[in-house]
Amino acid sequence: MYKLLLGWRYLKTRYLALVCVISVMLGVATLIVVNGVMAGFQTKLRDRLHGVLADITVEGLEFEGFHNPEAQMARIAASPVGKYVAVMSPTIESPAMLQYQFRGATITKMVKLIGVDAQSRAAIGGFSEYLQDNDGKPRPASFELSDAAKFRLDAFRAPTPPAPLEGLPTGPGEPPAPDNWIHEEKKITGAILGHGLAHFRQPKPDGSSVEVYTAEPGDIVTIVCPGGGKLTPEFDRFAVAGYFRSEMSEYDCGLVFVPFDHLQRLRGMQDRATAIQIKLTDYSKARLVVAELKNIFSPHLYAVQTWEDKQGPVLAAIEIERGILNVLLFLIVGVAGFGILAVFSMIVVEKTRDIGILKALGASNAGVLGIFLGYGLLLGTVGDVLGTGLGLTITSYLNEIEAFLSSLSGQHVFNRQVYNFATIPVDIRVSNVVWVNIGAIAVAAAFSLIPAFKAARMQPVRALRFE
Amino acid sequence: MLEAINLHKSYRRDAVSVSVLRGVDLAVREGEFLSVIGASGSGKSTLLHLLGALDTPDTGEVRFEGRRVDTLPARDRERLRNQSVGFVFQFYHLLPELTALENVLMPAMISRGILRWLGTRGAVRKQAMDLLDRVGLSHRLHHRPRELSGGELQRASIARALIMNPKVLLADEPTGNLDEGTGAGILTLLRGLHSDGLTIVMVTHNLELTLSTDRVVRLAAGRVETPSNPSLRLLSPAC
Ligand SMILES: Nc1ncnc2c1ncn2[C@@H]1O[C@H](COP(=O)(O)OP(=O)(O)OP(=O)(O)O)[C@@H](O)[C@H]1O
Ligand SMILES: [Mg+2]
């Protein structure tokens, strides 16, 4: 009891101790703020990395994909983990070449062509929320052309060519004349292009830049891809229906979406698919589902992966970065610890006579040790509580603080262009705050241990005679 | 009840050894008011520290109620200091962060764990207030030591020494830093305690104060001697 009383009184009467409290407070606040921001960025980045990836994908390892996706999906739904599956969507993925005309020049790009069933794919997530028109407004998850796009398509479409002369032999294997593709009856299918594939940034003399669309909705693009069975080139013309803009350049500059059934026909993959995308009702069950699906789908023919498996190395890198940053930042608390050591050593010297008195009154070594250890813990705890409060306050008002600092300095402290985030993302994790608190208190206690031992070992008479 | 047998104590600083006590023999009887006199530096405080188990002798024995205490383990010596001996210091030695009342309560707090303290707090506080009342300090319960006068400090420190109902009170020049009137007041207080049955050993410079004690011994040349001075002999009839 007297340990608490004395510890508390020392805390109230020693302003020097405030230095310790403040240093612990600042350390804890820094750790909480930095962790909050780091976790915020991490969450955002994870979202981005998750991006177009479904929770779980079952991919056929064969080039021509696997047979009867409907039946495969029925197998998944009927399996013991079927209850965790919210939505499934079959897709076909294939490397492809994209080509279109812009101001008389031919633009050709390597792309990944993805055939999706717009509706079920939208339910998987990471698709429809990224779709937009050339005015930047979101567009529905379908390959239908908007009215404006249809108008543009019709306006630029070449006039109906004369019917081919009769009797002219068109031998087998001879490609049809390109113009035969376009005639009134043929309905052109829409395609959704990665945003980066259809626009570029044109710098202006004043240093700013303007976005220029090279393929507008309604423009025609040609896509060439290998056939499903053999490596025969297949090609078709599509009309741009809209753009896919996830802010992940890997996706925005490489993906082209077309309707699933159309790609099936184009590649000669009737009733086949290359992958099944799965969205789970509860992502925490992902490991369980993957394990079960690996039983159903032979690993020789299928790869079953969560999105995290696919993005494994990047996620691991972020995690390592955060770990290292935490270790470095914890050194701040370490510095606070040395402050405690210094201040405590002084206080113990200053309190030598009091220690002698306490011992003369029958206090044990452990008791005296307890006073100073308790004092250290108290300092740590008070600094911790204040630091947690300060840290949480700063984190919750981080964007306001940033705005204020920006208005003071006239420059953006947080450049939104770099990350494409509208605000500084923060994410406060309770477990993290708890660990920071435990760590800081432990450091405070550890560094008060040495002075406390020194105090405990004092001889009462010598301490009493201390001048 | 408190016995010193052939005590030797020397202080060593660097290579120089100062021999302070050289064979002290002293027996304090139960219920006695003994005063110890001696020149400054003769080792009076040293002797008192040994008797109160604050320090250990180089050789010799200290016995309390027939039990040897100088060789007891630390834990038992702590309990002895806490519960059986009351110590009054020359320089009061109150804890500056605590009020007078808290200072008086300190030995009781030390002796109890937090739960027992919370359980018995009311009773102990009452006892402490009664003690402070007895030493005439009931109007200064919540003052800090720096707000008290020397006499008041010494009264508080006497109250602190009594809170655990010790069997013997060791007082090291309790009036040394006080003016005559205040010193006399303290002595009256001690005499009152003695008449209630408390054994007291008091170290003093002031020969007049020894007048009202049962017995006087003098420390000189590291030994206890019965005062040879006739006037002192006269002053200490019990000797
Ligand atoms: N820790 C120590 N180291 C060295 N010498 C010491 C120590 N403590 C006491 N002494 C010496 O021991 C001698 C006795 O000291 P002590 O305090 O017992 O004397 P005293 O009789 O109480 O004197 P006073 O009447 O002035 O209080 C003194 O000469 C002192 O210098
Ligand atoms: Mg002395």
XYZ file of C-alpha atoms and ligand atoms in Angstrom:
738
model
C 0.000 0.000 0.000
C 2.722 2.439 0.989
C 4.411 1.648 -2.317
C 1.433 2.911 -4.252
C 1.011 5.933 -2.002
C 4.659 6.937 -2.300
C 4.808 6.217 -6.016
C 1.776 8.378 -6.543
C 3.119 11.188 -4.372
C 6.487 11.106 -6.119
C 4.678 11.336 -9.427
C 2.698 14.350 -8.261
C 5.580 16.234 -6.698
C 8.454 15.522 -9.113
C 8.160 17.650 -12.208
C 11.216 15.900 -13.540
C 9.091 12.800 -13.790
C 6.871 14.684 -16.187
C 9.730 14.488 -18.651
C 9.472 10.716 -18.509
C 5.725 10.826 -18.835
C 5.971 13.101 -21.838
C 8.638 11.033 -23.557
C 6.621 7.856 -23.058
C 3.539 9.722 -24.221
C 5.207 10.946 -27.399
C 6.637 7.525 -28.151
C 3.296 5.830 -27.701
C 1.463 8.494 -29.688
C 3.945 8.211 -32.561
C 3.640 4.460 -32.632
C -0.125 4.603 -32.660
C -0.302 7.256 -35.378
C 2.259 5.591 -37.618
C 0.690 2.199 -37.142
C -2.736 3.625 -37.826
C -1.574 5.200 -41.064
C 0.475 2.169 -42.060
C -2.459 -0.107 -41.407
C -4.666 2.287 -43.352
C -2.359 2.149 -46.333
C -2.062 -1.584 -45.951
C -5.818 -2.036 -45.952
C -6.141 0.172 -49.022
C -3.335 -1.636 -50.768
C -4.839 -4.979 -49.908
C -8.112 -3.795 -51.373
C -6.276 -2.737 -54.483
C -4.302 -5.957 -54.643
C -7.456 -7.927 -54.094
C -8.724 -5.812 -56.983
C -10.082 -7.960 -59.769
C -9.215 -11.169 -57.964
C -12.039 -13.231 -56.571
C -11.787 -14.610 -53.031
C -10.950 -17.990 -54.506
C -10.248 -19.067 -58.064
C -10.297 -22.585 -59.450
C -8.199 -22.534 -62.596
C -7.847 -25.285 -65.131
C -4.186 -25.916 -65.845
C -4.823 -27.098 -69.406
C -4.635 -24.481 -72.122
C -8.056 -25.357 -73.447
C -9.587 -25.074 -69.976
C -11.985 -27.599 -68.514
C -15.257 -29.024 -69.656
C -18.731 -28.129 -68.511
C -18.221 -25.281 -66.016
C -21.866 -25.526 -64.938
C -21.315 -29.069 -63.706
C -18.090 -28.060 -61.926
C -19.909 -25.234 -60.155
C -22.657 -27.655 -59.175
C -19.970 -29.917 -57.655
C -18.639 -27.028 -55.615
C -22.105 -26.052 -54.455
C -22.862 -29.645 -53.440
C -19.585 -30.082 -51.550
C -19.388 -29.734 -47.732
C -17.982 -26.203 -48.146
C -20.758 -25.265 -50.577
C -22.489 -23.403 -47.776
C -19.635 -20.872 -47.591
C -19.916 -20.038 -51.293
C -21.884 -16.890 -52.033
C -21.466 -16.569 -55.806
C -19.623 -18.391 -58.570
C -18.791 -17.176 -62.030
C -17.036 -18.992 -64.885
C -14.423 -17.093 -66.873
C -12.171 -17.648 -69.847
C -8.783 -15.984 -69.883
C -6.509 -15.812 -72.849
C -3.575 -13.766 -74.053
C -4.594 -11.568 -76.961
C -3.625 -8.657 -79.172
C -5.692 -5.515 -79.306
C -5.571 -3.233 -82.317
C -7.400 -0.055 -83.263
C -6.982 3.097 -85.301
C -6.397 6.463 -83.751
C -5.891 9.561 -85.877
C -4.726 7.400 -88.727
C -2.194 5.473 -86.665
C -2.594 1.838 -85.737
C -2.301 1.148 -82.054
C -1.490 -2.423 -81.057
C -1.305 -3.731 -77.504
C -0.724 -7.014 -75.739
C -3.639 -7.700 -73.455
C -5.203 -10.340 -71.307
C -8.599 -11.113 -72.732
C -11.172 -12.153 -70.155
C -14.547 -13.546 -71.005
C -16.958 -12.939 -68.156
C -20.618 -13.347 -67.489
C -21.247 -9.722 -66.584
C -23.913 -10.350 -64.010
C -22.356 -13.132 -61.972
C -18.894 -11.586 -62.346
C -20.225 -8.331 -60.913
C -21.521 -10.253 -57.897
C -18.020 -11.645 -57.292
C -16.717 -8.123 -56.712
C -13.748 -6.230 -58.085
C -15.390 -5.654 -61.444
C -18.512 -3.556 -61.669
C -17.279 -0.981 -59.129
C -14.400 -0.132 -61.464
C -16.430 0.300 -64.630
C -16.850 3.791 -66.045
C -17.688 5.754 -69.130
C -15.424 8.251 -70.827
C -16.958 10.991 -68.682
C -15.695 9.162 -65.584
C -19.201 8.237 -64.429
C -19.802 4.633 -63.348
C -21.498 2.421 -65.905
C -23.632 -0.684 -65.396
C -22.012 -4.085 -65.497
C -23.010 -5.050 -69.003
C -21.524 -5.060 -72.474
C -24.428 -3.077 -73.901
C -23.439 0.116 -75.675
C -24.855 3.358 -74.411
C -26.979 5.389 -76.821
C -24.144 7.797 -77.467
C -21.801 4.903 -78.205
C -24.320 3.303 -80.562
C -24.646 6.595 -82.397
C -20.898 6.889 -82.741
C -20.647 3.284 -83.886
C -23.256 3.837 -86.598
C -21.787 7.156 -87.677
C -18.328 5.791 -88.268
C -19.338 2.422 -89.578
C -18.357 1.916 -93.147
C -21.264 1.761 -95.595
C -22.559 -1.693 -96.444
C -20.251 -3.132 -99.024
C -21.647 -4.590 -102.207
C -22.454 -8.278 -101.965
C -19.545 -10.470 -103.072
C -19.680 -11.470 -106.675
C -21.403 -14.755 -107.100
C -19.441 -17.766 -108.162
C -16.168 -16.404 -106.867
C -14.627 -19.315 -105.028
C -13.793 -18.802 -101.391
C -11.699 -21.824 -100.728
C -11.426 -23.534 -97.353
C -8.937 -21.938 -94.976
C -9.083 -18.696 -96.899
C -9.841 -15.834 -94.488
C -12.975 -13.906 -95.290
C -12.606 -10.446 -96.680
C -12.499 -8.077 -93.640
C -15.269 -5.896 -94.958
C -17.624 -8.853 -94.911
C -17.622 -8.563 -91.125
C -19.553 -5.388 -91.201
C -22.979 -5.463 -92.593
C -26.328 -4.526 -91.231
C -27.278 -7.933 -89.837
C -24.105 -8.547 -87.900
C -24.484 -7.325 -84.368
C -21.266 -5.967 -82.942
C -20.406 -7.114 -79.423
C -19.272 -4.671 -76.789
C -15.913 -4.935 -75.016
C -14.705 -3.221 -71.876
C -11.154 -1.948 -72.167
C -8.711 -1.293 -69.379
C -8.655 2.456 -68.926
C -4.957 2.690 -69.668
C -5.366 0.898 -72.967
C -7.648 3.576 -74.353
C -6.195 6.861 -73.216
C -2.957 8.685 -72.628
C -1.912 11.737 -70.731
C -0.833 14.590 -72.958
C 1.445 17.118 -71.280
C 0.674 20.766 -71.890
C 3.283 23.538 -72.064
C 2.241 24.933 -68.662
C 3.223 21.666 -67.001
C -0.274 20.301 -66.508
C -1.573 17.432 -68.559
C -4.806 16.462 -70.190
C -6.284 13.010 -70.703
C -6.820 12.081 -74.313
C -8.998 9.118 -75.214
C -7.656 7.066 -78.060
C -10.630 4.730 -78.207
C -13.974 6.174 -77.260
C -17.138 4.238 -76.523
C -18.521 3.137 -79.870
C -15.108 2.889 -81.539
C -14.231 -0.393 -83.106
C -11.276 -2.484 -81.948
C -9.934 -5.721 -83.350
C -8.868 -8.492 -81.001
C -6.813 -11.497 -82.019
C -6.458 -14.456 -79.702
C -5.461 -18.111 -79.956
C -8.213 -20.629 -80.448
C -9.121 -22.838 -77.515
C -7.977 -26.188 -78.829
C -5.251 -25.526 -81.320
C -3.114 -22.441 -81.607
C -5.034 -21.060 -84.517
C -5.500 -17.313 -84.558
C -9.064 -16.189 -84.095
C -10.134 -12.632 -84.376
C -13.186 -10.468 -84.080
C -14.150 -6.859 -83.974
C -15.697 -5.330 -80.911
C -17.138 -1.961 -80.084
C -15.755 -0.197 -77.030
C -18.558 -0.242 -74.429
C -16.733 1.310 -71.483
C -13.590 1.288 -69.416
C -12.236 -0.622 -66.478
C -10.402 1.657 -64.078
C -9.145 0.127 -60.836
C -6.174 2.510 -60.384
C -3.928 -0.550 -60.518
C -1.926 -0.001 -63.677
C -1.227 -3.704 -63.989
C -4.949 -4.235 -64.566
C -5.846 -0.957 -66.221
C -3.201 -1.357 -68.908
C -3.672 -5.042 -69.530
C -7.241 -6.268 -69.239
C -9.992 -6.424 -71.838
C -13.347 -7.883 -70.876
C -15.742 -9.409 -73.372
C -18.885 -11.497 -72.877
C -18.217 -15.045 -71.743
C -20.365 -16.849 -74.294
C -18.962 -14.755 -77.127
C -15.407 -15.662 -76.218
C -16.428 -19.316 -75.915
C -17.674 -19.216 -79.515
C -14.732 -17.158 -80.773
C -12.175 -19.536 -79.352
C -14.134 -22.638 -80.187
C -14.490 -23.521 -76.517
C -18.146 -24.505 -76.460
C -19.132 -25.507 -72.941
C -15.648 -24.888 -71.583
C -14.096 -22.352 -69.240
C -10.579 -21.707 -67.947
C -11.480 -20.692 -64.412
C -14.259 -20.433 -61.853
C -14.304 -17.348 -59.656
C -15.762 -17.854 -56.194
C -16.936 -15.310 -53.680
C -17.295 -16.550 -50.130
C -19.907 -15.584 -47.588
C -17.162 -15.358 -44.968
C -13.564 -14.907 -46.083
C -12.220 -16.314 -42.807
C -13.311 -19.748 -44.084
C -11.085 -19.411 -47.168
C -8.418 -21.885 -45.971
C -11.065 -24.484 -45.223
C -12.720 -24.053 -48.607
C -9.427 -24.205 -50.471
C -8.468 -27.407 -48.664
C -11.791 -28.999 -49.504
C -11.733 -27.860 -53.142
C -8.276 -29.303 -53.514
C -9.823 -32.672 -52.666
C -12.507 -32.252 -55.297
C -10.308 -30.834 -58.049
C -7.206 -32.859 -58.783
C -4.101 -30.699 -58.317
C -2.790 -32.122 -61.595
C -5.583 -30.466 -63.512
C -6.618 -27.508 -61.385
C -5.042 -24.798 -59.275
C -7.163 -23.660 -56.327
C -5.931 -20.389 -54.824
C -7.141 -17.571 -52.644
C -6.411 -14.079 -53.865
C -3.799 -13.812 -51.119
C -1.981 -16.859 -52.505
C -1.839 -15.100 -55.837
C -0.563 -11.845 -54.332
C 1.536 -13.609 -51.702
C 4.940 -11.960 -52.277
C 3.587 -8.399 -52.370
C 1.513 -8.897 -49.239
C 4.483 -10.439 -47.466
C 6.646 -7.471 -48.477
C 4.164 -4.995 -47.005
C 3.955 -6.995 -43.807
C 7.749 -7.102 -43.467
C 7.941 -3.367 -44.083
C 5.459 -2.750 -41.320
C 7.350 -5.029 -38.969
C 10.639 -3.246 -39.556
C 9.030 0.158 -39.168
C 7.577 -0.964 -35.851
C 10.928 -2.133 -34.574
C 12.515 1.178 -35.571
C 9.747 3.212 -34.028
C 9.890 1.213 -30.860
C 13.362 2.635 -30.444
C 11.592 5.907 -29.645
C 10.064 4.217 -26.660
C 13.543 2.856 -25.954
C 14.824 6.433 -25.822
C 12.008 7.250 -23.432
C 13.227 4.271 -21.420
C 16.709 5.759 -21.107
C 15.092 9.018 -19.998
C 13.349 7.098 -17.257
C 16.632 5.453 -16.308
C 18.388 8.818 -15.986
C 15.586 10.570 -14.125
C 15.055 7.617 -11.827
C 18.705 7.354 -10.943
C 18.572 11.004 -9.917
C 15.411 10.530 -7.926
C 16.844 7.515 -6.121
C 19.893 9.561 -5.100
C 17.655 12.401 -4.032
C 15.472 10.021 -2.050
C 18.325 8.177 -0.366
C 17.420 9.453 3.077
C 13.762 8.565 2.587
C 14.822 5.077 1.611
C 16.834 4.909 4.846
C 13.797 6.055 6.808
C 11.552 3.467 5.186
C 14.054 0.733 5.946
C 14.399 1.932 9.512
C 10.642 1.668 9.799
C 10.843 -1.952 8.671
C 10.370 -1.790 4.910
C 11.986 -4.762 3.172
C 14.270 -4.652 0.161
C 11.437 -5.982 -1.951
C 9.201 -3.236 -0.614
C 11.639 -0.470 -1.566
C 12.143 -2.143 -4.933
C 8.389 -2.160 -5.306
C 8.135 1.583 -4.679
C 10.409 2.490 -7.530
C 9.207 -0.250 -9.819
C 5.660 0.815 -9.100
C 6.678 4.401 -9.708
C 8.114 3.409 -13.076
C 4.994 1.461 -13.940
C 2.875 4.410 -12.893
C 4.923 6.756 -15.078
C 4.666 4.305 -17.937
C 0.953 3.884 -17.463
C 0.223 7.594 -17.240
C 2.415 8.251 -20.302
C 0.708 5.367 -22.021
C -2.796 6.592 -21.336
C -1.946 10.141 -22.410
C -0.037 8.873 -25.447
C -2.874 6.599 -26.490
C -5.306 9.480 -26.176
C -3.039 11.790 -28.134
C -2.302 9.158 -30.766
C -5.946 8.279 -31.271
C -6.906 11.950 -31.467
C -4.241 12.693 -34.048
C -5.168 9.632 -36.067
C -8.850 10.451 -36.132
C -8.213 14.063 -37.156
C -5.276 13.259 -39.414
C -6.885 14.596 -42.572
C -7.954 17.820 -40.841
C -4.450 18.224 -39.453
C -3.006 17.601 -42.901
C -5.345 20.193 -44.396
C -4.273 22.692 -41.756
C -0.568 22.033 -42.311
C -1.093 22.261 -46.054
C -2.821 25.610 -45.710
C 0.052 26.828 -43.556
C 2.801 25.711 -45.888
C 0.812 26.267 -49.064
C 1.833 22.848 -50.283
C 0.183 19.476 -50.026
C 1.843 17.506 -47.267
C 0.195 14.383 -48.602
C 0.351 14.343 -52.379
C -2.823 12.670 -53.564
C -1.437 12.144 -57.057
C 1.109 9.651 -55.837
C -1.281 7.185 -54.311
C -4.559 8.205 -55.883
C -6.206 8.287 -52.459
C -8.652 11.084 -51.747
C -7.818 11.106 -48.034
C -5.038 9.697 -45.925
C -6.269 6.243 -45.064
C -6.125 5.297 -41.391
C -7.065 2.069 -39.745
C -6.751 1.733 -35.992
C -6.408 -1.824 -34.829
C -7.231 -2.518 -31.209
C -4.715 -5.344 -30.954
C -2.025 -2.989 -32.185
C -2.862 -0.286 -29.648
C -2.887 -2.894 -26.902
C 0.552 -4.192 -27.906
C 2.015 -0.709 -28.081
C 0.681 -0.057 -24.583
C 2.014 -3.285 -23.156
C 5.379 -2.668 -24.800
C 5.697 0.872 -23.482
C 4.784 -0.139 -19.929
C 7.225 -3.021 -20.101
C 10.003 -0.669 -21.231
C 9.178 1.790 -18.438
C 9.291 -1.018 -15.892
C 12.466 -2.535 -17.315
C 14.367 0.732 -17.239
C 13.237 1.597 -13.721
C 14.492 -1.795 -12.583
C 18.152 -0.773 -12.318
C 17.596 2.326 -10.125
C 15.022 0.389 -8.145
C 17.535 -2.359 -7.389
C 20.049 0.249 -6.360
C 17.518 1.721 -3.951
C 16.561 -1.660 -2.576
C 20.133 -2.633 -1.749
C 20.894 0.483 0.319
C 21.981 0.029 3.931
C 19.528 1.853 6.179
C 22.122 3.540 8.382
C 24.265 4.643 5.497
C 21.210 6.002 3.734
C 20.104 7.870 6.849
C 23.474 9.512 7.249
C 23.503 10.481 3.563
C 23.868 14.201 3.082
C 15.029 -6.673 27.927
C 17.540 -5.077 25.525
C 21.149 -6.140 25.948
C 24.418 -5.243 24.298
C 27.266 -7.635 24.981
C 30.826 -6.673 24.108
C 29.848 -4.709 20.988
C 32.558 -3.669 18.583
C 31.931 -1.432 15.619
C 34.355 0.315 13.350
C 33.799 2.266 10.172
C 36.133 1.776 7.312
C 36.710 4.480 4.802
C 39.398 3.695 2.259
C 42.349 2.366 4.211
C 41.499 4.264 7.403
C 39.485 2.387 9.957
C 37.757 4.323 12.739
C 36.996 2.173 15.715
C 33.897 3.706 17.315
C 32.652 1.085 19.739
C 35.208 -1.036 21.547
C 33.451 -3.479 23.769
C 30.197 -1.918 24.845
C 28.213 -3.754 27.492
C 24.792 -2.430 28.349
C 21.599 -3.871 29.687
C 18.339 -1.995 29.444
C 15.782 -3.180 31.934
C 12.116 -3.544 31.204
C 10.206 -0.325 31.929
C 13.363 1.696 32.374
C 14.015 5.232 31.132
C 17.725 5.156 30.337
C 19.688 8.080 29.051
C 22.994 7.776 27.202
C 25.389 10.702 27.228
C 28.751 11.197 25.621
C 30.813 13.608 23.637
C 29.977 14.272 20.054
C 31.412 11.513 17.924
C 31.644 9.087 20.821
C 29.359 6.640 19.038
C 25.999 7.210 20.710
C 24.055 7.124 17.461
C 26.048 4.105 16.364
C 25.097 2.267 19.547
C 21.456 3.163 19.145
C 21.438 1.925 15.557
C 22.882 -1.377 16.701
C 20.305 -1.692 19.469
C 17.501 -0.930 17.012
C 18.695 -3.553 14.500
C 19.373 -0.858 11.936
C 22.968 -1.944 11.685
C 25.030 -4.986 12.624
C 28.057 -4.973 14.970
C 31.457 -6.250 13.884
C 31.574 -8.513 16.913
C 29.453 -8.884 19.992
C 25.788 -9.564 20.487
C 22.557 -7.646 20.696
C 19.780 -9.394 22.530
C 16.166 -8.411 22.573
C 13.994 -10.140 25.160
C 16.701 -12.749 25.500
C 16.803 -13.499 21.759
C 19.894 -12.679 19.761
C 18.870 -10.265 17.011
C 22.058 -9.142 15.254
C 22.395 -12.469 13.464
C 18.721 -12.814 12.527
C 17.820 -13.036 8.828
C 16.891 -9.774 7.133
C 13.196 -10.529 7.187
C 13.102 -10.971 10.974
C 15.171 -7.854 11.557
C 12.764 -5.914 9.383
C 9.856 -7.188 11.444
C 11.710 -6.284 14.628
C 12.297 -2.719 13.393
C 8.743 -2.451 12.283
C 6.946 -3.882 15.282
C 9.066 -4.085 18.404
C 11.255 -1.002 18.323
C 10.206 2.607 17.938
C 12.912 4.910 16.610
C 12.990 8.690 17.043
C 15.688 10.401 14.997
C 17.673 13.463 15.818
C 16.617 15.069 12.542
C 13.006 13.855 12.648
C 13.307 12.076 9.310
C 9.724 12.395 8.201
C 8.895 11.642 4.577
C 8.453 15.042 2.907
C 5.810 13.932 0.414
C 3.423 12.698 3.076
C 1.251 14.549 5.565
C 1.857 14.229 9.297
C -0.941 11.702 9.566
C 0.367 9.623 6.657
C 3.842 9.682 8.151
C 2.468 8.315 11.401
C 0.573 5.640 9.488
C 3.620 4.587 7.484
C 4.870 1.753 9.784
C 1.351 0.321 9.846
C 1.166 0.452 6.076
C 4.542 -1.241 5.798
C 3.431 -4.052 8.051
C 0.295 -4.822 6.085
C -0.485 -5.945 2.598
C -2.887 -3.868 0.601
C -5.940 -5.948 1.445
C -5.276 -6.075 5.149
C -4.536 -2.373 5.071
C -7.847 -1.567 3.445
C -9.564 -3.836 5.960
C -8.026 -2.232 9.041
C -7.527 1.287 7.770
C -10.283 2.866 9.830
C -9.038 1.472 13.130
C -5.407 2.351 12.435
C -6.296 5.869 11.373
C -8.226 6.298 14.572
C -5.219 5.108 16.564
C -2.894 7.443 14.652
C -5.171 10.397 15.293
C -5.329 9.543 18.977
C -1.531 9.405 19.069
C -1.215 12.734 17.293
C -3.717 14.106 19.731
C -1.646 12.789 22.603
C 1.523 14.461 21.282
C -0.496 17.605 20.764
C -0.612 17.684 17.016
C -4.267 17.033 16.275
C -4.533 20.404 14.540
C -1.760 19.553 12.061
C -2.929 16.208 10.707
C -2.821 17.121 7.044
C 0.239 19.338 7.004
C 3.362 18.368 5.136
C 6.635 18.208 7.123
C 7.912 21.445 5.587
C 4.868 23.232 6.985
C 5.648 22.109 10.537
C 8.003 23.535 13.164
C 10.859 21.524 14.625
C 8.934 20.676 17.767
C 5.916 19.624 15.765
C 8.108 17.470 13.524
C 9.585 15.734 16.550
C 6.123 15.133 17.984
C 4.980 13.623 14.726
C 8.057 11.431 14.634
C 7.368 10.251 18.202
C 3.801 9.442 17.208
C 5.154 7.477 14.265
C 7.479 5.535 16.559
C 4.524 4.576 18.747
C 1.979 3.544 16.123
C 2.975 -0.124 16.196
C 2.901 -0.240 20.039
C 6.615 -1.030 20.305
C 8.152 -2.541 23.435
C 11.015 -0.088 23.479
C 11.513 3.445 22.223
C 14.972 4.487 21.040
C 15.323 8.251 20.863
C 18.452 9.819 19.348
C 18.773 13.340 20.754
C 15.067 13.997 20.466
C 15.562 17.541 21.752
C 18.903 18.243 20.133
C 17.611 20.700 17.609
C 14.919 22.305 19.719
C 14.910 25.287 22.007
C 14.747 24.689 25.715
C 11.032 25.165 26.150
C 10.109 22.924 23.255
C 12.669 20.349 24.382
C 11.144 20.330 27.818
C 7.763 19.705 26.240
C 9.127 16.700 24.363
C 10.690 15.376 27.525
C 7.411 15.711 29.389
C 5.825 13.730 26.621
C 8.451 10.987 26.891
C 8.072 10.873 30.641
C 4.360 10.454 30.225
C 4.929 7.541 27.876
C 7.409 6.049 30.321
C 4.983 6.285 33.169
C 2.564 4.292 30.993
C 5.100 1.478 31.011
C 7.184 2.109 27.881
C 10.887 1.291 27.974
C 12.887 4.239 26.648
C 16.535 4.688 25.715
C 17.355 8.324 25.071
C 20.612 9.718 23.771
C 21.248 13.305 24.774
C 23.809 16.025 25.163
C 21.837 17.868 27.710
C 22.725 16.821 31.226
C 19.680 18.536 32.631
C 17.418 16.244 30.680
C 19.020 13.224 32.346
C 17.656 14.486 35.656
C 14.261 13.095 34.947
C 15.475 9.703 33.707
C 15.904 6.559 35.757
C 19.539 5.936 34.897
C 22.407 7.548 32.997
C 25.327 5.896 31.248
C 28.178 7.611 29.470
C 29.867 6.521 26.282
C 33.549 7.321 26.214
C 36.494 5.800 24.450
C 34.191 3.293 22.838
C 32.949 1.877 26.109
C 30.101 2.433 28.527
C 31.094 3.822 31.858
C 29.149 4.897 34.838
C 29.553 8.647 35.195
C 32.430 9.471 37.510
C 31.389 13.039 37.837
C 29.867 13.285 41.347
C 27.312 15.785 40.230
C 26.190 13.396 37.542
C 26.163 10.540 39.975
C 23.996 12.728 42.072
C 21.816 13.404 39.100
C 21.276 9.727 38.446
C 20.122 8.176 41.659
C 19.138 4.892 40.134
C 22.658 4.124 39.089
N 29.525 5.724 7.749
C 30.563 6.157 8.450
N 31.803 6.104 7.928
C 32.864 6.533 8.622
N 32.785 7.025 9.829
C 31.594 7.101 10.419
C 30.408 6.680 9.757
N 29.356 6.874 10.573
C 29.878 7.409 11.704
N 31.202 7.553 11.628
C 32.066 8.062 12.667
O 31.797 7.355 13.823
C 31.906 8.195 14.946
C 30.640 8.061 15.795
O 29.561 8.569 15.129
P 28.169 8.717 15.855
O 27.231 9.349 14.911
O 27.783 7.421 16.441
O 28.526 9.727 17.017
P 27.530 10.427 18.024
O 28.034 10.073 19.349
O 26.156 10.117 17.746
O 27.819 11.943 17.735
P 26.777 13.180 17.825
O 26.596 13.462 19.268
O 27.487 14.274 17.146
O 25.556 12.753 17.155
C 32.104 9.612 14.410
O 33.443 9.966 14.614
C 31.811 9.513 12.965
O 32.684 10.334 12.247
Mg 24.447 11.150 16.949
